[in-house]
PDB file of C-alpha atoms and ligand atoms in Angstrom:
ATOM      1  CA  MET A   1     -72.071   8.268 118.437  1.00 44.00           C
ATOM      2  CA  HIS A   2     -69.606   7.867 121.244  1.00 46.00           C
ATOM      3  CA  VAL A   3     -66.548   5.862 120.259  1.00 44.00           C
ATOM      4  CA  GLU A   4     -64.196   4.429 122.819  1.00 46.00           C
ATOM      5  CA  LEU A   5     -60.635   4.553 121.571  1.00 44.00           C
ATOM      6  CA  SER A   6     -58.236   1.993 122.921  1.00 47.00           C
ATOM      7  CA  ARG A   7     -55.045   3.393 124.443  1.00 44.00           C
ATOM      8  CA  ARG A   8     -53.107   2.245 121.375  1.00 46.00           C
ATOM      9  CA  GLU A   9     -55.551   3.910 118.978  1.00 45.00           C
ATOM     10  CA  PHE A  10     -55.560   7.059 121.078  1.00 44.00           C
ATOM     11  CA  LEU A  11     -51.748   7.173 121.035  1.00 46.00           C
ATOM     12  CA  GLY A  12     -51.837   6.622 117.275  1.00 45.00           C
ATOM     13  CA  VAL A  13     -54.158   9.611 116.837  1.00 44.00           C
ATOM     14  CA  ALA A  14     -52.085  11.691 119.232  1.00 45.00           C
ATOM     15  CA  THR A  15     -48.843  10.795 117.447  1.00 45.00           C
ATOM     16  CA  THR A  16     -50.321  11.645 114.043  1.00 44.00           C
ATOM     17  CA  SER A  17     -51.442  15.022 115.348  1.00 45.00           C
ATOM     18  CA  LEU A  18     -48.042  15.669 116.872  1.00 46.00           C
ATOM     19  CA  LEU A  19     -46.306  14.715 113.639  1.00 45.00           C
ATOM     20  CA  GLY A  20     -48.627  17.054 111.791  1.00 43.00           C
ATOM     21  CA  ALA A  21     -47.771  19.856 114.167  1.00 44.00           C
ATOM     22  CA  ALA A  22     -44.056  19.085 113.929  1.00 42.00           C
ATOM     23  CA  SER A  23     -44.091  19.223 110.138  1.00 44.00           C
ATOM     24  CA  VAL A  24     -45.643  22.691 110.300  1.00 46.00           C
ATOM     25  CA  ILE A  25     -43.135  23.963 112.863  1.00 49.00           C
ATOM     26  CA  GLY A  26     -40.235  22.124 111.234  1.00 48.00           C
ATOM     27  CA  ALA A  27     -38.935  18.691 112.219  1.00 51.00           C
ATOM     28  CA  GLU A  28     -35.695  20.190 113.547  1.00 55.00           C
ATOM     29  CA  SER A  29     -37.578  21.659 116.504  1.00 63.00           C
ATOM     30  CA  ALA A  30     -37.972  18.171 118.015  1.00 70.00           C
ATOM     31  CA  PRO A  31     -34.995  17.387 120.257  1.00 81.00           C
ATOM     32  CA  GLU A  32     -32.912  14.456 119.063  1.00 94.00           C
ATOM     33  CA  PRO A  33     -32.535  11.681 121.610  1.00 97.00           C
ATOM     34  CA  ILE A  34     -29.052  11.305 123.092  1.00 98.00           C
ATOM     35  CA  ILE A  35     -27.865   8.441 125.314  1.00 98.00           C
ATOM     36  CA  ASP A  36     -25.057   9.219 127.771  1.00 98.00           C
ATOM     37  CA  ILE A  37     -23.533   5.882 128.775  1.00 98.00           C
ATOM     38  CA  HIS A  38     -21.322   7.263 131.565  1.00 98.00           C
ATOM     39  CA  GLN A  39     -22.488   9.279 134.565  1.00 98.00           C
ATOM     40  CA  HIS A  40     -22.331   8.933 138.339  1.00 97.00           C
ATOM     41  CA  THR A  41     -24.445   9.810 141.349  1.00 96.00           C
ATOM     42  CA  ASN A  42     -22.857  11.965 144.095  1.00 95.00           C
ATOM     43  CA  TYR A  43     -19.963  12.653 141.684  1.00 94.00           C
ATOM     44  CA  SER A  44     -17.441  14.698 143.717  1.00 92.00           C
ATOM     45  CA  GLY A  45     -20.395  15.628 145.942  1.00 93.00           C
ATOM     46  CA  ARG A  46     -22.811  16.721 143.176  1.00 95.00           C
ATOM     47  CA  THR A  47     -26.450  16.294 144.217  1.00 96.00           C
ATOM     48  CA  ASN A  48     -29.102  14.406 142.226  1.00 97.00           C
ATOM     49  CA  ALA A  49     -30.834  17.724 141.447  1.00 97.00           C
ATOM     50  CA  GLN A  50     -27.584  19.130 140.056  1.00 97.00           C
ATOM     51  CA  LEU A  51     -26.964  15.945 138.033  1.00 98.00           C
ATOM     52  CA  ILE A  52     -30.495  16.072 136.574  1.00 98.00           C
ATOM     53  CA  ALA A  53     -30.051  19.750 135.600  1.00 98.00           C
ATOM     54  CA  HIS A  54     -26.614  18.962 134.103  1.00 98.00           C
ATOM     55  CA  GLN A  55     -27.986  16.183 131.901  1.00 98.00           C
ATOM     56  CA  LYS A  56     -30.899  18.374 130.735  1.00 97.00           C
ATOM     57  CA  ALA A  57     -28.533  21.228 129.823  1.00 97.00           C
ATOM     58  CA  LEU A  58     -26.353  18.754 127.919  1.00 98.00           C
ATOM     59  CA  GLY A  59     -29.367  17.605 125.891  1.00 97.00           C
ATOM     60  CA  VAL A  60     -29.192  14.019 127.140  1.00 98.00           C
ATOM     61  CA  THR A  61     -32.470  12.092 127.081  1.00 97.00           C
ATOM     62  CA  THR A  62     -31.275   8.784 128.581  1.00 98.00           C
ATOM     63  CA  THR A  63     -28.501   8.537 131.182  1.00 98.00           C
ATOM     64  CA  VAL A  64     -26.699   5.383 132.277  1.00 98.00           C
ATOM     65  CA  LEU A  65     -25.637   5.626 135.941  1.00 98.00           C
ATOM     66  CA  LEU A  66     -22.487   3.727 136.864  1.00 98.00           C
ATOM     67  CA  PRO A  67     -22.155   3.006 140.588  1.00 97.00           C
ATOM     68  CA  ALA A  68     -19.041   2.495 142.688  1.00 95.00           C
ATOM     69  CA  GLY A  69     -18.217  -0.709 144.533  1.00 90.00           C
ATOM     70  CA  ARG A  70     -18.532  -0.887 148.324  1.00 87.00           C
ATOM     71  CA  LEU A  71     -15.184   0.922 148.764  1.00 83.00           C
ATOM     72  CA  TYR A  72     -13.202   3.687 147.020  1.00 83.00           C
ATOM     73  CA  GLY A  73     -16.130   5.552 145.365  1.00 84.00           C
ATOM     74  CA  LEU A  74     -14.366   5.162 141.995  1.00 85.00           C
ATOM     75  CA  ASP A  75     -11.865   7.718 143.400  1.00 84.00           C
ATOM     76  CA  ALA A  76     -14.459  10.506 143.132  1.00 83.00           C
ATOM     77  CA  ASP A  77     -16.852   9.820 146.033  1.00 86.00           C
ATOM     78  CA  CYS A  78     -19.353   8.322 143.555  1.00 90.00           C
ATOM     79  CA  GLY A  79     -22.519   6.683 144.889  1.00 93.00           C
ATOM     80  CA  ARG A  80     -22.993   2.946 145.221  1.00 95.00           C
ATOM     81  CA  ASN A  81     -25.548   0.500 143.809  1.00 97.00           C
ATOM     82  CA  ASP A  82     -28.357   1.634 146.120  1.00 97.00           C
ATOM     83  CA  THR A  83     -28.036   5.284 144.961  1.00 97.00           C
ATOM     84  CA  VAL A  84     -28.302   4.546 141.228  1.00 97.00           C
ATOM     85  CA  LEU A  85     -31.251   2.220 141.801  1.00 98.00           C
ATOM     86  CA  GLU A  86     -32.995   4.970 143.768  1.00 97.00           C
ATOM     87  CA  LEU A  87     -32.581   7.651 141.076  1.00 98.00           C
ATOM     88  CA  ALA A  88     -33.608   5.221 138.316  1.00 98.00           C
ATOM     89  CA  LYS A  89     -36.750   4.390 140.283  1.00 97.00           C
ATOM     90  CA  GLN A  90     -37.574   8.086 140.683  1.00 97.00           C
ATOM     91  CA  ARG A  91     -37.000   8.903 136.982  1.00 97.00           C
ATOM     92  CA  PRO A  92     -37.383   5.629 135.051  1.00 95.00           C
ATOM     93  CA  ARG A  93     -37.849   7.321 131.676  1.00 93.00           C
ATOM     94  CA  GLU A  94     -34.509   9.133 131.860  1.00 97.00           C
ATOM     95  CA  TYR A  95     -32.209   7.114 134.136  1.00 98.00           C
ATOM     96  CA  ILE A  96     -31.044   3.512 133.883  1.00 98.00           C
ATOM     97  CA  PHE A  97     -28.240   1.853 135.783  1.00 98.00           C
ATOM     98  CA  PHE A  98     -25.450  -0.685 135.893  1.00 98.00           C
ATOM     99  CA  ALA A  99     -24.475  -2.858 138.862  1.00 98.00           C
ATOM    100  CA  ASN A 100     -20.972  -2.810 140.292  1.00 98.00           C
ATOM    101  CA  GLU A 101     -18.704  -4.333 142.903  1.00 97.00           C
ATOM    102  CA  ILE A 102     -14.990  -4.615 143.618  1.00 96.00           C
ATOM    103  CA  ALA A 103     -13.818  -7.483 141.409  1.00 96.00           C
ATOM    104  CA  ASN A 104     -11.451  -9.112 143.886  1.00 95.00           C
ATOM    105  CA  ILE A 105     -13.648  -9.654 146.922  1.00 95.00           C
ATOM    106  CA  PRO A 106     -15.595 -12.852 147.636  1.00 94.00           C
ATOM    107  CA  GLU A 107     -18.939 -10.994 147.746  1.00 95.00           C
ATOM    108  CA  ALA A 108     -18.627  -9.618 144.180  1.00 97.00           C
ATOM    109  CA  ARG A 109     -20.802 -12.175 142.437  1.00 97.00           C
ATOM    110  CA  GLU A 110     -23.628 -12.008 144.973  1.00 97.00           C
ATOM    111  CA  GLU A 111     -23.730  -8.190 144.969  1.00 97.00           C
ATOM    112  CA  LEU A 112     -23.693  -7.964 141.149  1.00 98.00           C
ATOM    113  CA  GLU A 113     -26.427 -10.577 140.844  1.00 98.00           C
ATOM    114  CA  LYS A 114     -28.573  -8.783 143.428  1.00 98.00           C
ATOM    115  CA  TYR A 115     -28.630  -5.523 141.455  1.00 98.00           C
ATOM    116  CA  LEU A 116     -28.882  -7.200 138.043  1.00 98.00           C
ATOM    117  CA  LYS A 117     -32.029  -8.882 139.330  1.00 98.00           C
ATOM    118  CA  LEU A 118     -33.250  -5.452 140.446  1.00 98.00           C
ATOM    119  CA  GLY A 119     -32.976  -4.156 136.882  1.00 97.00           C
ATOM    120  CA  ALA A 120     -29.338  -3.227 136.203  1.00 98.00           C
ATOM    121  CA  ILE A 121     -28.580  -3.492 132.462  1.00 98.00           C
ATOM    122  CA  GLY A 122     -24.797  -3.849 132.679  1.00 98.00           C
ATOM    123  CA  ILE A 123     -21.778  -4.121 135.006  1.00 98.00           C
ATOM    124  CA  GLY A 124     -19.413  -1.210 135.731  1.00 95.00           C
ATOM    125  CA  GLU A 125     -17.608   0.833 135.725  1.00 96.00           C
ATOM    126  CA  GLN A 126     -15.044  -1.757 136.710  1.00 97.00           C
ATOM    127  CA  LYS A 127     -12.192   0.362 138.096  1.00 97.00           C
ATOM    128  CA  PHE A 128     -10.348  -1.902 140.483  1.00 96.00           C
ATOM    129  CA  LYS A 129      -6.778  -3.025 141.062  1.00 96.00           C
ATOM    130  CA  VAL A 130      -6.810  -6.277 139.130  1.00 97.00           C
ATOM    131  CA  ALA A 131      -5.297  -7.443 135.857  1.00 98.00           C
ATOM    132  CA  CYS A 132      -7.797  -7.292 132.998  1.00 98.00           C
ATOM    133  CA  ASP A 133      -7.310 -11.025 132.395  1.00 98.00           C
ATOM    134  CA  SER A 134      -7.169 -12.040 136.082  1.00 98.00           C
ATOM    135  CA  PRO A 135      -9.335 -14.838 137.511  1.00 97.00           C
ATOM    136  CA  GLU A 136     -11.132 -12.134 139.556  1.00 97.00           C
ATOM    137  CA  PHE A 137     -12.094 -10.120 136.485  1.00 98.00           C
ATOM    138  CA  GLN A 138     -13.095 -13.288 134.663  1.00 98.00           C
ATOM    139  CA  ARG A 139     -15.528 -14.076 137.470  1.00 98.00           C
ATOM    140  CA  VAL A 140     -17.173 -10.699 136.771  1.00 98.00           C
ATOM    141  CA  ALA A 141     -17.302 -11.616 133.082  1.00 98.00           C
ATOM    142  CA  GLU A 142     -19.011 -14.887 133.990  1.00 98.00           C
ATOM    143  CA  VAL A 143     -21.788 -12.937 135.725  1.00 98.00           C
ATOM    144  CA  ALA A 144     -22.122 -10.691 132.652  1.00 98.00           C
ATOM    145  CA  ARG A 145     -22.384 -13.756 130.440  1.00 98.00           C
ATOM    146  CA  ALA A 146     -25.045 -15.363 132.639  1.00 98.00           C
ATOM    147  CA  PHE A 147     -27.165 -12.164 132.613  1.00 98.00           C
ATOM    148  CA  ASN A 148     -26.360 -11.257 128.974  1.00 98.00           C
ATOM    149  CA  VAL A 149     -25.195  -7.727 129.856  1.00 98.00           C
ATOM    150  CA  PRO A 150     -22.114  -5.663 128.871  1.00 98.00           C
ATOM    151  CA  ILE A 151     -19.199  -4.632 131.141  1.00 98.00           C
ATOM    152  CA  LEU A 152     -17.755  -1.102 131.108  1.00 98.00           C
ATOM    153  CA  MET A 153     -14.056  -0.979 132.046  1.00 98.00           C
ATOM    154  CA  HIS A 154     -11.624   1.719 133.170  1.00 98.00           C
ATOM    155  CA  PHE A 155      -8.202   0.797 131.747  1.00 98.00           C
ATOM    156  CA  MET A 156      -5.325   2.580 133.478  1.00 98.00           C
ATOM    157  CA  HIS A 157      -1.728   1.422 133.197  1.00 98.00           C
ATOM    158  CA  ASN A 158      -0.314   0.015 136.455  1.00 97.00           C
ATOM    159  CA  GLN A 159      -3.561   0.924 138.262  1.00 97.00           C
ATOM    160  CA  TYR A 160      -6.833  -0.554 137.004  1.00 97.00           C
ATOM    161  CA  ASN A 161      -7.549  -3.486 134.670  1.00 98.00           C
ATOM    162  CA  THR A 162      -3.865  -3.739 133.909  1.00 98.00           C
ATOM    163  CA  GLY A 163      -2.318  -5.633 131.009  1.00 98.00           C
ATOM    164  CA  ILE A 164      -4.423  -4.268 128.127  1.00 98.00           C
ATOM    165  CA  GLU A 165      -2.031  -5.987 125.708  1.00 98.00           C
ATOM    166  CA  ARG A 166      -3.506  -9.299 126.924  1.00 98.00           C
ATOM    167  CA  PHE A 167      -7.180  -8.255 126.840  1.00 98.00           C
ATOM    168  CA  HIS A 168      -7.755 -10.014 123.512  1.00 98.00           C
ATOM    169  CA  THR A 169      -7.588 -13.334 125.397  1.00 98.00           C
ATOM    170  CA  VAL A 170     -10.629 -12.294 127.465  1.00 98.00           C
ATOM    171  CA  LEU A 171     -12.524 -11.223 124.326  1.00 98.00           C
ATOM    172  CA  GLU A 172     -11.832 -14.655 122.870  1.00 98.00           C
ATOM    173  CA  LYS A 173     -12.816 -16.489 126.047  1.00 98.00           C
ATOM    174  CA  PHE A 174     -16.120 -14.551 126.413  1.00 98.00           C
ATOM    175  CA  PRO A 175     -17.376 -14.070 122.840  1.00 98.00           C
ATOM    176  CA  THR A 176     -20.982 -13.477 123.957  1.00 98.00           C
ATOM    177  CA  VAL A 177     -20.096 -10.693 126.416  1.00 98.00           C
ATOM    178  CA  ASN A 178     -19.783  -7.131 125.108  1.00 98.00           C
ATOM    179  CA  PHE A 179     -16.944  -5.146 126.700  1.00 98.00           C
ATOM    180  CA  ILE A 180     -16.868  -1.325 126.619  1.00 98.00           C
ATOM    181  CA  GLY A 181     -13.397   0.222 126.969  1.00 98.00           C
ATOM    182  CA  HIS A 182     -12.851   3.589 128.664  1.00 98.00           C
ATOM    183  CA  ALA A 183     -10.193   5.837 130.270  1.00 98.00           C
ATOM    184  CA  GLN A 184      -6.556   6.831 129.882  1.00 98.00           C
ATOM    185  CA  THR A 185      -4.939   3.592 128.765  1.00 98.00           C
ATOM    186  CA  TRP A 186      -7.856   2.653 126.525  1.00 98.00           C
ATOM    187  CA  TRP A 187      -7.760   5.903 124.531  1.00 98.00           C
ATOM    188  CA  ALA A 188      -3.989   6.481 124.575  1.00 98.00           C
ATOM    189  CA  ASN A 189      -3.571   3.083 122.890  1.00 98.00           C
ATOM    190  CA  VAL A 190      -5.164   4.220 119.646  1.00 98.00           C
ATOM    191  CA  ASP A 191      -1.515   4.980 118.823  1.00 98.00           C
ATOM    192  CA  LYS A 192       0.663   2.120 117.631  1.00 98.00           C
ATOM    193  CA  ASN A 193       3.683   3.899 119.139  1.00 98.00           C
ATOM    194  CA  HIS A 194       2.131   4.579 122.557  1.00 97.00           C
ATOM    195  CA  ASP A 195       4.390   4.718 125.631  1.00 97.00           C
ATOM    196  CA  GLN A 196       2.287   2.992 128.338  1.00 97.00           C
ATOM    197  CA  LYS A 197       3.489   5.354 131.063  1.00 97.00           C
ATOM    198  CA  VAL A 198       1.836   8.385 129.403  1.00 97.00           C
ATOM    199  CA  MET A 199      -1.799   8.994 130.395  1.00 97.00           C
ATOM    200  CA  TYR A 200      -2.813  11.938 128.162  1.00 97.00           C
ATOM    201  CA  PRO A 201      -0.469  11.941 125.149  1.00 97.00           C
ATOM    202  CA  SER A 202      -0.497  14.994 122.877  1.00 97.00           C
ATOM    203  CA  THR A 203       1.498  13.536 119.991  1.00 97.00           C
ATOM    204  CA  LYS A 204       0.244  12.688 116.486  1.00 98.00           C
ATOM    205  CA  VAL A 205      -1.209   9.177 116.221  1.00 98.00           C
ATOM    206  CA  THR A 206       0.060   6.269 114.172  1.00 98.00           C
ATOM    207  CA  PRO A 207      -3.012   4.067 113.561  1.00 98.00           C
ATOM    208  CA  GLY A 208      -2.950   0.386 114.514  1.00 98.00           C
ATOM    209  CA  GLY A 209      -2.563   0.656 118.292  1.00 98.00           C
ATOM    210  CA  ILE A 210      -4.038  -1.929 120.676  1.00 98.00           C
ATOM    211  CA  THR A 211      -7.392  -0.120 120.907  1.00 98.00           C
ATOM    212  CA  ASP A 212      -7.688   0.235 117.141  1.00 98.00           C
ATOM    213  CA  ARG A 213      -6.968  -3.465 116.677  1.00 98.00           C
ATOM    214  CA  LEU A 214      -9.343  -4.691 119.405  1.00 98.00           C
ATOM    215  CA  LEU A 215     -12.202  -2.652 117.893  1.00 98.00           C
ATOM    216  CA  SER A 216     -11.421  -3.929 114.392  1.00 98.00           C
ATOM    217  CA  GLU A 217     -10.866  -7.571 115.220  1.00 98.00           C
ATOM    218  CA  TYR A 218     -13.399  -8.350 117.965  1.00 98.00           C
ATOM    219  CA  PRO A 219     -17.148  -7.879 117.467  1.00 98.00           C
ATOM    220  CA  ASN A 220     -17.621  -7.844 121.269  1.00 98.00           C
ATOM    221  CA  MET A 221     -15.331  -4.819 121.882  1.00 98.00           C
ATOM    222  CA  TYR A 222     -16.776  -1.286 122.073  1.00 98.00           C
ATOM    223  CA  GLY A 223     -15.477   2.170 123.012  1.00 98.00           C
ATOM    224  CA  ASP A 224     -16.821   4.802 125.472  1.00 98.00           C
ATOM    225  CA  LEU A 225     -15.812   8.333 124.397  1.00 98.00           C
ATOM    226  CA  SER A 226     -16.305   9.887 127.850  1.00 98.00           C
ATOM    227  CA  ALA A 227     -13.958  11.781 130.174  1.00 97.00           C
ATOM    228  CA  GLY A 228     -10.726  13.706 129.667  1.00 97.00           C
ATOM    229  CA  SER A 229      -9.268  10.643 127.959  1.00 98.00           C
ATOM    230  CA  GLY A 230     -12.029  10.557 125.331  1.00 98.00           C
ATOM    231  CA  LEU A 231     -11.706  14.292 124.770  1.00 98.00           C
ATOM    232  CA  ASN A 232      -7.912  13.948 124.477  1.00 98.00           C
ATOM    233  CA  PHE A 233      -8.390  11.302 121.781  1.00 98.00           C
ATOM    234  CA  PHE A 234     -10.158  13.972 119.671  1.00 98.00           C
ATOM    235  CA  THR A 235      -7.890  16.926 120.417  1.00 97.00           C
ATOM    236  CA  ARG A 236      -4.445  15.268 120.156  1.00 97.00           C
ATOM    237  CA  ASP A 237      -4.854  14.542 116.431  1.00 98.00           C
ATOM    238  CA  GLU A 238      -8.104  15.620 114.809  1.00 97.00           C
ATOM    239  CA  GLU A 239      -7.280  14.169 111.407  1.00 98.00           C
ATOM    240  CA  HIS A 240      -6.699  10.761 113.010  1.00 98.00           C
ATOM    241  CA  ALA A 241      -9.864  11.105 115.106  1.00 98.00           C
ATOM    242  CA  ARG A 242     -11.997  11.667 111.987  1.00 98.00           C
ATOM    243  CA  ALA A 243     -10.681   8.502 110.318  1.00 98.00           C
ATOM    244  CA  PHE A 244     -10.973   6.475 113.546  1.00 98.00           C
ATOM    245  CA  VAL A 245     -14.591   7.574 114.089  1.00 98.00           C
ATOM    246  CA  GLU A 246     -15.399   6.632 110.496  1.00 98.00           C
ATOM    247  CA  ARG A 247     -13.756   3.205 110.785  1.00 98.00           C
ATOM    248  CA  HIS A 248     -15.370   2.369 114.150  1.00 98.00           C
ATOM    249  CA  GLN A 249     -18.699   4.147 113.646  1.00 98.00           C
ATOM    250  CA  ASP A 250     -20.662   1.070 114.802  1.00 98.00           C
ATOM    251  CA  LYS A 251     -18.534   0.604 117.942  1.00 98.00           C
ATOM    252  CA  LEU A 252     -18.273   4.031 119.610  1.00 98.00           C
ATOM    253  CA  MET A 253     -20.704   5.522 122.136  1.00 98.00           C
ATOM    254  CA  PHE A 254     -21.061   8.955 123.688  1.00 98.00           C
ATOM    255  CA  GLY A 255     -20.473   9.306 127.410  1.00 98.00           C
ATOM    256  CA  SER A 256     -19.826  12.425 129.471  1.00 98.00           C
ATOM    257  CA  ASP A 257     -18.341  11.313 132.842  1.00 97.00           C
ATOM    258  CA  CYS A 258     -18.004  14.948 133.937  1.00 97.00           C
ATOM    259  CA  ASN A 259     -18.629  16.194 137.473  1.00 96.00           C
ATOM    260  CA  ASP A 260     -19.461  19.868 136.758  1.00 97.00           C
ATOM    261  CA  VAL A 261     -22.851  21.471 137.411  1.00 97.00           C
ATOM    262  CA  PHE A 262     -23.097  23.340 134.057  1.00 96.00           C
ATOM    263  CA  GLY A 263     -23.830  20.793 131.344  1.00 97.00           C
ATOM    264  CA  ARG A 264     -22.752  23.304 128.706  1.00 97.00           C
ATOM    265  CA  GLY A 265     -19.859  25.561 127.785  1.00 95.00           C
ATOM    266  CA  PRO A 266     -16.103  25.222 128.268  1.00 93.00           C
ATOM    267  CA  GLY A 267     -16.475  24.032 131.888  1.00 94.00           C
ATOM    268  CA  CYS A 268     -18.341  20.889 130.816  1.00 98.00           C
ATOM    269  CA  GLN A 269     -16.243  18.048 129.419  1.00 97.00           C
ATOM    270  CA  GLY A 270     -19.344  16.233 128.148  1.00 98.00           C
ATOM    271  CA  ALA A 271     -20.386  19.257 126.082  1.00 98.00           C
ATOM    272  CA  ASN A 272     -16.889  19.406 124.606  1.00 98.00           C
ATOM    273  CA  ILE A 273     -16.971  15.704 123.731  1.00 98.00           C
ATOM    274  CA  LEU A 274     -20.407  16.129 122.097  1.00 98.00           C
ATOM    275  CA  ALA A 275     -19.072  19.037 120.010  1.00 98.00           C
ATOM    276  CA  ASN A 276     -16.089  16.949 118.898  1.00 98.00           C
ATOM    277  CA  ILE A 277     -18.283  13.987 117.908  1.00 98.00           C
ATOM    278  CA  ARG A 278     -20.437  16.340 115.820  1.00 98.00           C
ATOM    279  CA  LYS A 279     -17.324  17.887 114.262  1.00 97.00           C
ATOM    280  CA  CYS A 280     -15.574  14.598 113.443  1.00 98.00           C
ATOM    281  CA  ALA A 281     -18.527  12.486 112.240  1.00 98.00           C
ATOM    282  CA  SER A 282     -18.542  12.324 108.439  1.00 98.00           C
ATOM    283  CA  SER A 283     -22.352  12.465 108.250  1.00 98.00           C
ATOM    284  CA  LYS A 284     -25.463  12.936 110.328  1.00 98.00           C
ATOM    285  CA  ALA A 285     -25.998   9.162 110.163  1.00 98.00           C
ATOM    286  CA  VAL A 286     -22.607   8.481 111.781  1.00 98.00           C
ATOM    287  CA  GLU A 287     -23.277  11.130 114.436  1.00 98.00           C
ATOM    288  CA  ARG A 288     -26.629   9.508 115.301  1.00 98.00           C
ATOM    289  CA  LYS A 289     -24.974   6.097 115.670  1.00 98.00           C
ATOM    290  CA  ILE A 290     -22.499   7.442 118.212  1.00 98.00           C
ATOM    291  CA  LEU A 291     -24.934   9.637 120.144  1.00 98.00           C
ATOM    292  CA  PHE A 292     -27.813   7.164 120.206  1.00 98.00           C
ATOM    293  CA  GLU A 293     -28.140   4.083 118.037  1.00 98.00           C
ATOM    294  CA  ASN A 294     -25.037   2.117 119.084  1.00 98.00           C
ATOM    295  CA  ALA A 295     -25.870   2.458 122.786  1.00 98.00           C
ATOM    296  CA  ARG A 296     -29.509   1.583 122.177  1.00 98.00           C
ATOM    297  CA  ARG A 297     -28.447  -1.618 120.411  1.00 98.00           C
ATOM    298  CA  VAL A 298     -25.612  -2.686 122.740  1.00 98.00           C
ATOM    299  CA  LEU A 299     -27.568  -1.903 125.926  1.00 97.00           C
ATOM    300  CA  LYS A 300     -30.790  -3.347 124.437  1.00 96.00           C
ATOM    301  CA  LEU A 301     -32.786  -0.252 125.371  1.00 95.00           C
ATOM    302  CA  ALA A 302     -36.456   0.221 124.579  1.00 87.00           C
ATOM    303  CA  VAL A 303     -36.021   3.956 123.828  1.00 86.00           C
TER     304      VAL A 303
HETATM  305 ZN1   ZN B 401     -13.536   5.779 134.722  1.00 67.18          ZN
HETATM  306 ZN1   ZN B 402     -20.432  18.347 132.271  1.00 67.18          ZN
END
């Protein structure tokens, strides 16, 4: 008798067979999913083919592309909204994207809304010369609130999203918007004794800095471990990093933000950050939260 299986039934059979095969080979042979919440198109001139190879080498299964605004290229010639939409359309199973625009131009709202309607799942990275509690940044937060998406922010003293000591007022004003902190001034402020002029401090950390407090006290504040600043957070004081990762295990997310073409080895910052997360997580469960589960939840991904 010929039996027509529905697609669902067929997938069920296929999955069972695959699971059977996996248990024979050993479950560890299946690659673990990893979400990278911080990459860019055309990063310092890197092509899409080189980016795709980089992410594969790194072991990333889902990549969030963060576009530049209409000017400045995020200071690294990064591609704009149209470029991240294009790559996500070509490889929808692996690439998803945020929308972005310069915060302090009149067209910001319209441009953000256009790409959010085209499928962007967040806003950022916001790396523009405004105060983090300015009316201009708050207009971006209003768009995030209306679309129920997070905002990823580059905090850099005297440069971008300035005034981190006042950011708690924004968290209080927009309790339904999730904010993801990133970059020099975000990570340096894990230290209670941080000197705001220093971008990559190498001193031991006294817990209780601005970043530590924002993550502890505000359910809508998250941290992006990408870039030299995220790596520096691990290397400046490993003992502190272990305790910090434990305490904020539900708030931290892996990101690479590196512009190399390797995706592995000492020349790849993302690979170094991955290694440090694996070293500092107290258990496999904590590691999985930071490499996958937190991003899946905060970005509301169906992966
Ligand atoms: Zn950045
Ligand atoms: Zn890399």
